[in-house]
Amino acid sequence: MIELGNYNELEVLRDTSVGLFLGSKTGVEILLPNKYVPKDTEIGDMLNVFCYLDYEERPIAATLTPTVIRHKFALLKVVEVNNIGAFMDWGLEKHLLVPFSEQREKMKEGQWYVVRCYLDDVSFRLVASNKLDKFLSNDDLTVREREEVEILFTRMTDLGWELIINHLHKGLVYHNEIFKSVAVGDTTKGFIKNIRPDNKIDVSLQPLGEKILEPAANKIFERLMAHGGFLPLHDKSDPQHIKKELQMSKKTFKKGIGTLYKERKIEIQHDGIRMI
């Protein structure tokens, strides 16, 4: 079996004038056009290729790297809008269609949107949707508190930023717990801070508990080395000043310098901290 919209590990079966034919263990074959054939490829080699439909709706393989794959979310740019829908650049020759019925609001050329790539059950074509909520569910959670997860920022609200967690669940990180600039479509690592009784998820951008000490201490120490061994920050500094300089909360900063002080790597002075 070959999964369209995803990477497949396939064997090189034979060489033709138009390209290489690759095969799966189940006997399904697909063409890798000449323009995508890696140099020095031989019959019997195994290739990891992305499989999708070309302009004539024929399955083909490619060695290109798409911005998004099937069942995943990503931030893509609209490059064309016509009477069928919006077409997005996803790193392949054939653009990814977002039908009008799958647009939360009418998409505009040149704008960026978070979408999910999936295989349409009716047309059997790879398409995308901007209606994110229908692909997300917190009914049966696959994460637990304090777990490290992959997050994608989708929308800013009065409380904070709404997130997609591991391409499966919805979450939120509060404004007062964000210590760096973020934008729609940004991806990063996060940590499950709290799972409420209704399965709503609060996320932290920093490790929780004791795990936070070492990264914070290391970051402060690296910044010290980059600034000649001194930073004009201490436990009485304004939280906003600490946030601006180190992208961390004052609480985290105090834990970090506490660790460095115990390890005798810094001195805490009245006007800042200094490397020993």
Short mmCIF file of C-alpha atoms in Angstrom, two decimals:
data_model
loop_
_atom_site.label_atom_id
_atom_site.label_comp_id
_atom_site.label_asym_id
_atom_site.label_seq_id
_atom_site.Cartn_x
_atom_site.Cartn_y
_atom_site.Cartn_z
CA MET A 1 0.00 0.00 0.00
CA ILE A 2 1.14 3.54 -0.80
CA GLU A 3 -0.25 6.39 1.32
CA LEU A 4 -0.95 9.54 -0.67
CA GLY A 5 -0.04 12.76 1.09
CA ASN A 6 2.72 11.14 3.11
CA TYR A 7 6.25 9.78 2.88
CA ASN A 8 6.65 6.18 1.77
CA GLU A 9 9.70 3.91 1.87
CA LEU A 10 9.67 2.26 -1.56
CA GLU A 11 11.95 0.00 -3.59
CA VAL A 12 13.31 0.96 -7.00
CA LEU A 13 11.90 -1.69 -9.35
CA ARG A 14 12.79 -0.62 -12.89
CA ASP A 15 14.07 2.24 -15.01
CA THR A 16 12.03 3.70 -17.89
CA SER A 17 12.30 6.67 -20.25
CA VAL A 18 9.99 8.75 -18.03
CA GLY A 19 11.49 7.83 -14.67
CA LEU A 20 11.81 5.08 -12.10
CA PHE A 21 8.97 2.85 -11.02
CA LEU A 22 8.93 2.27 -7.28
CA GLY A 23 7.06 -0.45 -5.46
CA SER A 24 5.66 -1.15 -2.01
CA LYS A 25 5.79 -4.45 -0.16
CA THR A 26 2.16 -5.04 -1.18
CA GLY A 27 3.00 -4.80 -4.88
CA VAL A 28 1.64 -1.31 -5.58
CA GLU A 29 3.76 0.70 -8.03
CA ILE A 30 4.23 4.44 -8.52
CA LEU A 31 6.30 6.59 -10.87
CA LEU A 32 9.18 8.77 -9.71
CA PRO A 33 9.67 11.19 -12.67
CA ASN A 34 13.20 11.68 -13.98
CA LYS A 35 13.48 15.21 -12.55
CA TYR A 36 13.15 13.79 -9.02
CA VAL A 37 15.49 10.80 -9.38
CA PRO A 38 18.51 11.14 -7.04
CA LYS A 39 21.91 10.79 -8.66
CA ASP A 40 23.46 7.28 -8.67
CA THR A 41 20.16 5.58 -7.78
CA GLU A 42 20.19 1.89 -8.66
CA ILE A 43 17.61 -0.89 -9.05
CA GLY A 44 16.90 -2.39 -5.62
CA ASP A 45 17.61 0.82 -3.70
CA MET A 46 15.10 1.98 -1.10
CA LEU A 47 13.91 5.58 -1.42
CA ASN A 48 11.89 7.69 1.00
CA VAL A 49 9.55 9.69 -1.25
CA PHE A 50 6.47 11.87 -0.91
CA CYS A 51 3.47 10.57 -2.87
CA TYR A 52 0.61 12.69 -4.20
CA LEU A 53 -1.49 13.32 -7.33
CA ASP A 54 -0.09 15.28 -10.28
CA TYR A 55 -1.98 17.73 -12.51
CA GLU A 56 -3.72 14.84 -14.29
CA GLU A 57 -4.73 13.26 -10.96
CA ARG A 58 -2.21 10.44 -11.38
CA PRO A 59 -0.29 9.18 -8.34
CA ILE A 60 3.38 10.15 -8.53
CA ALA A 61 6.34 10.18 -6.16
CA ALA A 62 8.66 13.13 -5.53
CA THR A 63 11.81 13.81 -3.55
CA LEU A 64 10.60 17.33 -2.72
CA THR A 65 9.77 18.26 0.87
CA PRO A 66 6.21 19.60 1.30
CA THR A 67 5.37 22.14 4.00
CA VAL A 68 2.53 19.97 5.29
CA ILE A 69 1.64 16.28 5.04
CA ARG A 70 -1.63 14.39 5.38
CA HIS A 71 -3.39 14.66 8.77
CA LYS A 72 -1.11 17.56 9.84
CA PHE A 73 -1.57 21.32 10.28
CA ALA A 74 0.68 24.08 8.94
CA LEU A 75 0.75 27.76 7.99
CA LEU A 76 0.53 28.13 4.19
CA LYS A 77 0.26 31.03 1.75
CA VAL A 78 -2.55 31.45 -0.77
CA VAL A 79 -1.05 31.90 -4.24
CA GLU A 80 -4.25 31.86 -6.30
CA VAL A 81 -8.01 32.14 -5.85
CA ASN A 82 -10.41 31.07 -8.60
CA ASN A 83 -13.96 29.73 -9.00
CA ILE A 84 -12.97 26.40 -7.39
CA GLY A 85 -11.34 27.70 -4.23
CA ALA A 86 -8.01 28.89 -2.89
CA PHE A 87 -4.73 27.28 -3.90
CA MET A 88 -1.86 27.22 -1.41
CA ASP A 89 1.88 26.82 -1.85
CA TRP A 90 3.01 23.71 0.01
CA GLY A 91 6.37 23.23 -1.64
CA LEU A 92 5.21 21.03 -4.55
CA GLU A 93 4.60 21.84 -8.21
CA LYS A 94 0.85 21.30 -7.92
CA HIS A 95 -0.68 23.65 -5.35
CA LEU A 96 -2.92 22.45 -2.52
CA LEU A 97 -6.62 23.27 -2.93
CA VAL A 98 -8.80 24.67 -0.14
CA PRO A 99 -12.39 24.40 -1.45
CA PHE A 100 -14.71 27.28 -0.60
CA SER A 101 -16.68 24.93 1.65
CA GLU A 102 -13.54 24.39 3.75
CA GLN A 103 -12.73 28.06 4.29
CA ARG A 104 -13.66 29.56 7.64
CA GLU A 105 -13.65 32.94 5.93
CA LYS A 106 -13.09 33.77 2.28
CA MET A 107 -9.38 33.37 1.66
CA LYS A 108 -7.40 36.07 -0.12
CA GLU A 109 -4.42 35.75 -2.41
CA GLY A 110 -1.14 36.58 -0.70
CA GLN A 111 -2.50 35.89 2.80
CA TRP A 112 -1.32 33.13 5.15
CA TYR A 113 -3.64 30.67 6.91
CA VAL A 114 -3.32 27.65 9.17
CA VAL A 115 -4.82 24.65 7.39
CA ARG A 116 -5.03 20.87 7.73
CA CYS A 117 -4.20 18.56 4.84
CA TYR A 118 -6.43 15.52 4.34
CA LEU A 119 -7.70 13.10 1.70
CA ASP A 120 -11.22 13.96 0.54
CA ASP A 121 -13.53 10.95 0.88
CA VAL A 122 -15.53 11.84 -2.24
CA SER A 123 -12.93 12.96 -4.79
CA PHE A 124 -9.98 11.03 -3.27
CA ARG A 125 -7.86 14.14 -3.77
CA LEU A 126 -5.53 15.75 -1.29
CA VAL A 127 -7.09 19.01 -0.15
CA ALA A 128 -6.83 21.34 2.83
CA SER A 129 -9.27 22.93 5.27
CA ASN A 130 -9.18 26.11 7.30
CA LYS A 131 -12.01 24.87 9.52
CA LEU A 132 -9.62 23.59 12.17
CA ASP A 133 -12.00 22.72 15.00
CA LYS A 134 -13.65 19.83 13.18
CA PHE A 135 -10.30 18.01 13.11
CA LEU A 136 -9.54 18.55 16.81
CA SER A 137 -10.99 16.81 19.84
CA ASN A 138 -10.33 16.81 23.58
CA ASP A 139 -12.77 13.98 24.29
CA ASP A 140 -10.12 11.26 24.42
CA LEU A 141 -6.83 12.87 25.37
CA THR A 142 -3.51 11.32 24.37
CA VAL A 143 -1.44 13.62 26.61
CA ARG A 144 -0.86 13.93 30.33
CA GLU A 145 0.23 16.72 32.67
CA ARG A 146 3.90 17.79 32.49
CA GLU A 147 4.35 16.00 29.16
CA GLU A 148 6.36 17.73 26.45
CA VAL A 149 4.28 18.30 23.31
CA GLU A 150 4.41 19.95 19.91
CA ILE A 151 2.26 23.07 19.65
CA LEU A 152 1.11 25.38 16.86
CA PHE A 153 -0.29 28.87 17.55
CA THR A 154 -3.62 29.47 15.82
CA ARG A 155 -5.45 32.46 17.30
CA MET A 156 -4.99 35.17 19.91
CA THR A 157 -7.86 35.68 22.37
CA ASP A 158 -8.43 37.91 25.40
CA LEU A 159 -7.08 35.16 27.69
CA GLY A 160 -4.13 34.06 25.62
CA TRP A 161 -3.19 32.08 22.52
CA GLU A 162 -5.20 29.12 21.29
CA LEU A 163 -3.02 26.19 20.28
CA ILE A 164 -3.08 22.90 18.42
CA ILE A 165 -1.38 20.20 20.48
CA ASN A 166 0.33 17.30 18.67
CA HIS A 167 -1.98 17.90 15.67
CA LEU A 168 -4.80 16.37 17.76
CA HIS A 169 -6.05 18.55 20.61
CA LYS A 170 -6.88 22.17 21.46
CA GLY A 171 -5.08 24.07 24.19
CA LEU A 172 -4.40 27.53 25.57
CA VAL A 173 -1.36 29.40 26.87
CA TYR A 174 -2.13 32.53 28.90
CA HIS A 175 -0.72 35.92 27.92
CA ASN A 176 1.09 36.37 31.23
CA GLU A 177 3.00 33.12 30.62
CA ILE A 178 4.39 34.10 27.22
CA PHE A 179 7.82 35.67 27.37
CA LYS A 180 8.68 35.94 23.67
CA SER A 181 7.03 37.20 20.50
CA VAL A 182 4.70 34.69 18.85
CA ALA A 183 2.51 34.76 15.74
CA VAL A 184 -0.13 32.66 14.02
CA GLY A 185 1.46 29.52 12.59
CA ASP A 186 4.49 29.48 14.90
CA THR A 187 5.45 26.02 16.10
CA THR A 188 7.46 25.14 19.18
CA LYS A 189 7.70 22.75 22.10
CA GLY A 190 5.30 23.16 25.01
CA PHE A 191 4.43 21.40 28.24
CA ILE A 192 1.03 20.30 29.52
CA LYS A 193 0.51 22.46 32.59
CA ASN A 194 -3.02 21.51 33.58
CA ILE A 195 -5.86 19.31 32.33
CA ARG A 196 -9.20 20.53 33.65
CA PRO A 197 -12.20 18.33 34.52
CA ASP A 198 -13.81 19.29 31.18
CA ASN A 199 -10.59 18.24 29.37
CA LYS A 200 -9.58 21.79 28.48
CA ILE A 201 -5.78 22.00 28.41
CA ASP A 202 -3.53 24.74 29.76
CA VAL A 203 -0.06 24.78 28.22
CA SER A 204 3.25 26.24 29.39
CA LEU A 205 6.03 27.26 27.01
CA GLN A 206 8.60 26.38 29.66
CA PRO A 207 9.41 23.09 31.41
CA LEU A 208 7.54 22.57 34.66
CA GLY A 209 8.86 21.97 38.16
CA GLU A 210 12.49 20.99 38.62
CA LYS A 211 12.95 20.53 34.86
CA ILE A 212 12.90 24.31 34.44
CA LEU A 213 15.94 24.93 36.60
CA GLU A 214 18.67 23.67 34.32
CA PRO A 215 17.42 25.31 31.07
CA ALA A 216 16.90 28.64 32.84
CA ALA A 217 20.30 28.51 34.51
CA ASN A 218 21.99 27.61 31.24
CA LYS A 219 20.27 30.42 29.37
CA ILE A 220 21.27 32.99 32.00
CA PHE A 221 24.85 31.72 32.03
CA GLU A 222 25.08 31.85 28.22
CA ARG A 223 23.78 35.41 28.25
CA LEU A 224 26.36 36.31 30.91
CA MET A 225 29.18 34.96 28.74
CA ALA A 226 27.88 36.89 25.75
CA HIS A 227 27.86 40.13 27.77
CA GLY A 228 31.30 40.05 29.32
CA GLY A 229 30.28 38.20 32.45
CA PHE A 230 27.78 40.73 33.81
CA LEU A 231 24.04 41.34 33.52
CA PRO A 232 22.27 44.28 35.18
CA LEU A 233 19.53 41.95 36.47
CA HIS A 234 18.88 40.70 40.00
CA ASP A 235 16.04 39.47 42.22
CA LYS A 236 14.72 43.05 42.61
CA SER A 237 14.64 43.79 38.87
CA ASP A 238 11.41 44.73 37.13
CA PRO A 239 9.67 41.59 35.71
CA GLN A 240 9.21 43.30 32.33
CA HIS A 241 12.93 44.05 32.13
CA ILE A 242 13.73 40.38 32.80
CA LYS A 243 11.15 39.29 30.24
CA LYS A 244 12.63 41.60 27.61
CA GLU A 245 16.21 40.50 28.21
CA LEU A 246 15.77 36.76 28.79
CA GLN A 247 12.24 35.81 27.61
CA MET A 248 11.43 34.24 30.98
CA SER A 249 9.38 35.12 34.04
CA LYS A 250 10.91 36.70 37.13
CA LYS A 251 10.09 33.53 39.07
CA THR A 252 12.01 31.41 36.59
CA PHE A 253 14.89 33.90 36.57
CA LYS A 254 15.19 33.77 40.35
CA LYS A 255 15.27 29.96 40.27
CA GLY A 256 17.91 30.08 37.56
CA ILE A 257 20.25 32.45 39.37
CA GLY A 258 19.65 30.45 42.56
CA THR A 259 20.98 27.36 40.79
CA LEU A 260 23.99 29.26 39.43
CA TYR A 261 24.70 30.74 42.87
CA LYS A 262 24.61 27.31 44.53
CA GLU A 263 26.99 26.02 41.88
CA ARG A 264 29.27 29.02 42.63
CA LYS A 265 29.16 30.22 39.05
CA ILE A 266 27.88 33.74 39.83
CA GLU A 267 27.90 36.46 42.41
CA ILE A 268 24.66 38.33 43.11
CA GLN A 269 25.51 42.02 43.51
CA HIS A 270 23.41 45.06 44.23
CA ASP A 271 23.38 46.13 40.58
CA GLY A 272 23.24 42.73 38.88
CA ILE A 273 24.81 39.29 38.57
CA ARG A 274 28.44 38.58 37.70
CA MET A 275 30.26 35.43 36.65
CA ILE A 276 32.87 34.14 39.08
#
